[in-house]
CSV table of C-alpha atoms in Angstrom, one decimal:
chain,number,residue,atom,x,y,z
A,1,MET,CA,34.9,96.7,0.0
A,2,LEU,CA,36.2,97.8,-3.4
A,3,TRP,CA,35.1,101.4,-2.9
A,4,GLN,CA,37.0,101.5,0.3
A,5,LEU,CA,40.2,100.7,-1.6
A,6,GLY,CA,39.8,103.7,-3.8
A,7,LEU,CA,39.9,101.6,-6.9
A,8,PRO,CA,37.3,101.8,-9.7
A,9,LEU,CA,35.2,98.7,-10.0
A,10,SER,CA,36.1,98.2,-13.6
A,11,SER,CA,39.8,97.6,-12.6
A,12,GLN,CA,38.9,94.8,-10.3
A,13,ARG,CA,38.3,91.1,-11.1
A,14,ILE,CA,35.4,89.8,-9.2
A,15,SER,CA,35.4,86.0,-8.7
A,16,LEU,CA,31.9,84.6,-8.9
A,17,PRO,CA,31.1,81.2,-7.5
A,18,LYS,CA,30.7,78.5,-10.1
A,19,PHE,CA,27.5,76.6,-10.0
A,20,VAL,CA,27.6,73.0,-11.2
A,21,GLU,CA,24.3,71.8,-12.7
A,22,VAL,CA,23.4,68.5,-11.1
A,23,GLU,CA,20.9,66.3,-12.9
A,24,LYS,CA,17.9,65.7,-10.6
A,25,LEU,CA,17.1,62.0,-10.0
A,26,GLY,CA,13.8,60.7,-11.3
A,27,PHE,CA,11.4,59.5,-8.7
A,28,SER,CA,12.1,55.9,-9.3
A,29,GLN,CA,15.9,56.5,-9.1
A,30,GLU,CA,15.4,58.4,-5.9
A,31,LEU,CA,13.6,55.4,-4.5
A,32,ARG,CA,16.4,53.1,-5.6
A,33,ARG,CA,18.9,55.4,-3.8
A,34,GLN,CA,16.9,55.3,-0.6
A,35,ALA,CA,16.7,51.5,-0.9
A,36,ASP,CA,20.3,50.9,-1.6
A,37,GLY,CA,21.1,49.4,1.8
A,38,ILE,CA,18.4,46.9,1.3
A,39,TYR,CA,19.6,46.0,-2.2
A,40,GLN,CA,23.1,45.5,-0.9
A,41,ALA,CA,21.8,43.2,1.9
A,42,ILE,CA,19.9,41.2,-0.8
A,43,PHE,CA,23.1,40.8,-2.9
A,44,ASP,CA,25.0,39.6,0.2
A,45,HIS,CA,22.2,37.2,1.4
A,46,PRO,CA,23.4,33.6,1.8
A,47,PHE,CA,20.8,32.3,-0.6
A,48,VAL,CA,21.9,34.7,-3.4
A,49,ARG,CA,25.5,33.8,-2.6
A,50,GLY,CA,24.6,30.2,-2.8
A,51,ILE,CA,23.3,30.7,-6.3
A,52,ALA,CA,26.6,32.3,-7.2
A,53,GLU,CA,28.7,29.6,-5.6
A,54,GLY,CA,26.5,26.7,-6.7
A,55,ARG,CA,25.9,25.7,-3.1
A,56,LEU,CA,22.3,25.4,-1.9
A,57,GLN,CA,20.6,22.6,-0.2
A,58,LYS,CA,17.9,20.6,-1.9
A,59,GLU,CA,15.3,21.6,0.7
A,60,GLN,CA,16.1,25.3,0.2
A,61,LEU,CA,15.5,25.1,-3.6
A,62,ILE,CA,12.3,23.2,-3.1
A,63,HIS,CA,11.0,25.7,-0.5
A,64,TYR,CA,11.9,28.6,-2.8
A,65,VAL,CA,10.0,27.1,-5.8
A,66,LYS,CA,7.0,26.2,-3.7
A,67,GLN,CA,6.7,29.7,-2.4
A,68,ASP,CA,7.6,31.6,-5.5
A,69,PHE,CA,5.0,29.6,-7.6
A,70,GLU,CA,2.3,30.8,-5.2
A,71,TYR,CA,3.8,34.3,-5.1
A,72,LEU,CA,3.7,34.6,-8.9
A,73,ASN,CA,0.2,33.4,-9.0
A,74,ALA,CA,-0.8,36.2,-6.7
A,75,TYR,CA,1.4,38.7,-8.7
A,76,MET,CA,-0.7,37.9,-11.8
A,77,ARG,CA,-3.9,38.5,-9.9
A,78,ILE,CA,-2.5,41.9,-8.8
A,79,TYR,CA,-1.8,42.7,-12.4
A,80,GLY,CA,-5.5,42.0,-13.0
A,81,ILE,CA,-6.5,44.5,-10.3
A,82,ALA,CA,-4.1,47.0,-11.9
A,83,ILE,CA,-5.7,46.5,-15.3
A,84,SER,CA,-9.1,47.5,-13.8
A,85,LYS,CA,-7.5,50.8,-12.9
A,86,CYS,CA,-5.9,51.5,-16.2
A,87,GLN,CA,-7.1,54.4,-18.4
A,88,THR,CA,-5.3,53.5,-21.7
A,89,ARG,CA,-4.6,50.5,-23.8
A,90,GLU,CA,-0.9,51.1,-23.4
A,91,GLU,CA,-1.2,50.7,-19.6
A,92,ILE,CA,-3.3,47.6,-20.1
A,93,ALA,CA,-0.8,46.1,-22.5
A,94,LEU,CA,2.0,46.5,-20.0
A,95,PHE,CA,0.3,44.3,-17.4
A,96,ASN,CA,-1.0,41.9,-20.0
A,97,GLN,CA,2.5,41.3,-21.4
A,98,GLN,CA,3.8,40.6,-17.9
A,99,ILE,CA,1.1,38.0,-17.2
A,100,ASP,CA,2.1,36.2,-20.4
A,101,PHE,CA,5.8,36.5,-19.4
A,102,ILE,CA,5.1,34.9,-16.0
A,103,LEU,CA,3.0,32.1,-17.5
A,104,ASN,CA,5.4,31.2,-20.3
A,105,SER,CA,8.9,32.4,-19.5
A,106,GLU,CA,9.5,32.8,-15.7
A,107,ILE,CA,8.9,29.1,-15.2
A,108,HIS,CA,12.4,28.4,-16.7
A,109,PRO,CA,14.3,29.5,-13.5
A,110,HIS,CA,12.0,27.3,-11.5
A,111,HIS,CA,12.7,24.3,-13.7
A,112,ASN,CA,16.5,25.0,-13.2
A,113,PHE,CA,16.1,24.8,-9.4
A,114,CYS,CA,13.9,21.7,-9.7
A,115,ARG,CA,16.4,19.8,-11.9
A,116,VAL,CA,19.2,20.5,-9.4
A,117,ALA,CA,17.0,19.4,-6.5
A,118,GLY,CA,15.9,16.3,-8.5
A,119,VAL,CA,12.2,17.0,-8.2
A,120,LYS,CA,9.3,17.7,-10.7
A,121,PHE,CA,8.1,21.3,-11.0
A,122,GLU,CA,4.5,20.0,-11.0
A,123,ASP,CA,5.0,18.4,-7.6
A,124,LEU,CA,5.8,21.7,-6.0
A,125,GLN,CA,2.6,23.5,-6.7
A,126,GLY,CA,-0.4,24.3,-4.5
A,127,PHE,CA,1.4,24.5,-1.1
A,128,PRO,CA,0.5,26.8,1.7
A,129,LEU,CA,2.3,30.1,2.0
A,130,ALA,CA,5.0,30.6,4.5
A,131,PRO,CA,4.7,33.7,6.8
A,132,SER,CA,7.0,36.0,4.8
A,133,ALA,CA,5.5,35.1,1.5
A,134,HIS,CA,2.0,35.6,3.0
A,135,HIS,CA,3.0,39.0,4.4
A,136,TYR,CA,4.4,40.1,1.0
A,137,ILE,CA,1.4,39.0,-1.0
A,138,ARG,CA,-1.0,40.7,1.5
A,139,HIS,CA,1.0,43.8,1.3
A,140,MET,CA,0.7,44.0,-2.5
A,141,LEU,CA,-2.9,43.0,-2.5
A,142,THR,CA,-3.8,45.7,0.0
A,143,VAL,CA,-2.1,48.4,-2.1
A,144,ALA,CA,-3.7,47.1,-5.3
A,145,HIS,CA,-7.2,47.2,-3.8
A,146,GLU,CA,-6.8,50.5,-1.9
A,147,GLY,CA,-4.2,52.5,-3.8
A,148,SER,CA,-3.9,54.3,-7.1
A,149,LEU,CA,-2.3,52.9,-10.2
A,150,GLY,CA,0.9,54.8,-9.3
A,151,GLU,CA,0.9,53.1,-5.9
A,152,ILE,CA,0.6,49.7,-7.7
A,153,TYR,CA,3.6,50.5,-9.9
A,154,ALA,CA,5.6,51.3,-6.7
A,155,VAL,CA,4.6,48.2,-4.8
A,156,LEU,CA,5.4,45.9,-7.7
A,157,LEU,CA,8.6,47.4,-9.0
A,158,PRO,CA,11.1,46.0,-6.4
A,159,CYS,CA,10.4,42.4,-7.6
A,160,PRO,CA,11.7,42.8,-11.2
A,161,TRP,CA,14.2,45.4,-10.3
A,162,THR,CA,16.0,43.4,-7.6
A,163,TYR,CA,16.0,40.3,-9.8
A,164,LEU,CA,17.4,42.3,-12.7
A,165,GLU,CA,20.3,43.6,-10.6
A,166,ILE,CA,20.9,40.3,-8.9
A,167,GLY,CA,21.1,38.6,-12.3
A,168,LYS,CA,23.4,41.2,-13.9
A,169,LYS,CA,25.7,41.2,-10.8
A,170,LEU,CA,26.0,37.4,-10.7
A,171,LEU,CA,26.5,37.2,-14.5
A,172,GLU,CA,29.4,39.6,-14.3
A,173,GLU,CA,30.9,38.2,-11.1
A,174,VAL,CA,30.5,34.4,-11.8
A,175,GLN,CA,30.6,34.4,-15.6
A,176,PRO,CA,29.0,31.0,-15.5
A,177,THR,CA,29.5,28.3,-18.0
A,178,PRO,CA,26.7,25.7,-18.8
A,179,GLU,CA,28.3,23.4,-16.3
A,180,HIS,CA,27.4,25.8,-13.4
A,181,PRO,CA,24.3,24.3,-11.6
A,182,TYR,CA,22.4,27.6,-11.8
A,183,TYR,CA,23.6,28.7,-15.2
A,184,GLU,CA,20.0,29.0,-16.6
A,185,TRP,CA,18.8,31.0,-13.5
A,186,ILE,CA,21.7,33.4,-13.7
A,187,THR,CA,21.6,33.9,-17.5
A,188,PHE,CA,17.8,34.2,-17.5
A,189,TYR,CA,17.8,37.2,-15.1
A,190,GLY,CA,21.2,38.5,-16.0
A,191,GLN,CA,20.8,38.7,-19.8
A,192,ARG,CA,17.4,40.2,-19.8
A,193,ALA,CA,17.2,43.8,-21.0
A,194,GLY,CA,15.5,46.2,-18.6
A,195,GLY,CA,12.1,45.2,-20.0
A,196,VAL,CA,9.4,45.4,-17.4
A,197,THR,CA,11.7,47.2,-14.9
A,198,GLU,CA,12.3,50.1,-17.2
A,199,LYS,CA,8.7,50.3,-18.2
A,200,PHE,CA,7.5,50.3,-14.6
A,201,MET,CA,10.1,52.9,-13.8
A,202,ARG,CA,8.9,55.2,-16.6
A,203,ALA,CA,5.3,54.7,-15.7
A,204,LEU,CA,6.1,55.4,-12.0
A,205,ASP,CA,8.1,58.5,-12.9
A,206,GLN,CA,5.3,59.9,-15.1
A,207,TRP,CA,2.7,59.2,-12.4
A,208,ALA,CA,4.8,60.9,-9.7
A,209,GLU,CA,5.0,64.1,-11.8
A,210,THR,CA,1.4,64.9,-11.1
A,211,ALA,CA,1.0,63.1,-7.7
A,212,ASN,CA,0.6,65.2,-4.6
A,213,ALA,CA,3.0,65.0,-1.7
A,214,ALA,CA,0.8,62.5,0.2
A,215,GLU,CA,0.6,60.1,-2.7
A,216,ARG,CA,4.3,60.3,-3.4
A,217,GLN,CA,5.0,59.5,0.3
A,218,ARG,CA,2.7,56.5,0.1
A,219,MET,CA,4.5,55.3,-3.1
A,220,THR,CA,7.8,55.7,-1.3
A,221,GLU,CA,6.6,53.6,1.6
A,222,HIS,CA,5.1,50.9,-0.6
A,223,PHE,CA,8.4,50.6,-2.6
A,224,LEU,CA,10.6,50.4,0.5
A,225,GLN,CA,8.4,47.9,2.2
A,226,SER,CA,8.4,45.7,-0.9
A,227,CYS,CA,12.2,45.9,-0.9
A,228,GLN,CA,12.3,44.7,2.7
A,229,LEU,CA,9.9,41.9,1.9
A,230,GLU,CA,12.1,40.9,-1.1
A,231,TYR,CA,14.9,40.4,1.4
A,232,LEU,CA,12.6,38.4,3.7
A,233,PHE,CA,11.5,36.2,0.8
A,234,TRP,CA,15.1,35.1,0.2
A,235,ASP,CA,15.6,34.6,4.0
A,236,MET,CA,12.4,32.6,4.2
A,237,ALA,CA,13.7,30.2,1.5
A,238,TYR,CA,17.1,29.9,3.1
A,239,ARG,CA,15.9,29.2,6.6
A,240,LEU,CA,13.0,27.0,5.4
A,241,GLU,CA,10.6,29.3,7.2
A,242,ASP,CA,7.3,27.9,8.3
A,243,TRP,CA,4.5,28.9,10.8
A,244,PRO,CA,5.5,28.4,14.4
A,245,VAL,CA,2.9,25.9,15.3
A,246,ALA,CA,2.0,23.1,12.9
A,247,VAL,CA,-1.7,22.7,12.3
A,248,PRO,CA,-3.1,19.9,10.2
A,249,VAL,CA,-5.1,20.9,7.3
A,250,LEU,CA,-8.5,19.1,7.3
A,251,GLN,CA,-10.1,18.1,4.1
A,252,LEU,CA,-13.8,19.1,4.6
């Protein structure tokens, strides 16, 4: 102690600990941090690596397009449910813009896969869902029907966010030329601005500011499960996943 040394306090330099101000992560960025292991697994998945290397089997491309077409149809229906829970025109506009985007823009990556596979896009529509796609859609529909608008933001966000990061990562890594078989797919997702991802992130962050702990926990669980199901969707396409027992569909 200074007084035990017999020296006046004024003659001593007292070193105080330095506190570094750390910027607190927003709710959406905290979710991304928690999900980083899943994101990295998606980046390393053989289907995603197959896009980068231009090496995927025809059957894998076809299975992906069949399932993603039905997935996006369900995604738009979930947007419709979300609109019914919106309180402002700005919220409604966000989902309305995304429905238009899926209908008129997100078909281009599908067309790219179809051209490489040598099939018509129109011939890959209306097929039954594989187990992982079925699981993913039911997960989102359940949250949409039972949850808040904030929970809907959370359950939907992993889809555009993972694709945005995949596209940017492949664009930087591959730097594809038009001769690359998946040039359109990579540039479509890689050259997009944040768009819906950033809008959903902001909306989710704003919602989380006033949400109670229980709702924030539900939003976290929805987000992380959707991330897991994003991985399973890629795996489903790569493995040509189907139901374990074939059952003929009878036309009644």
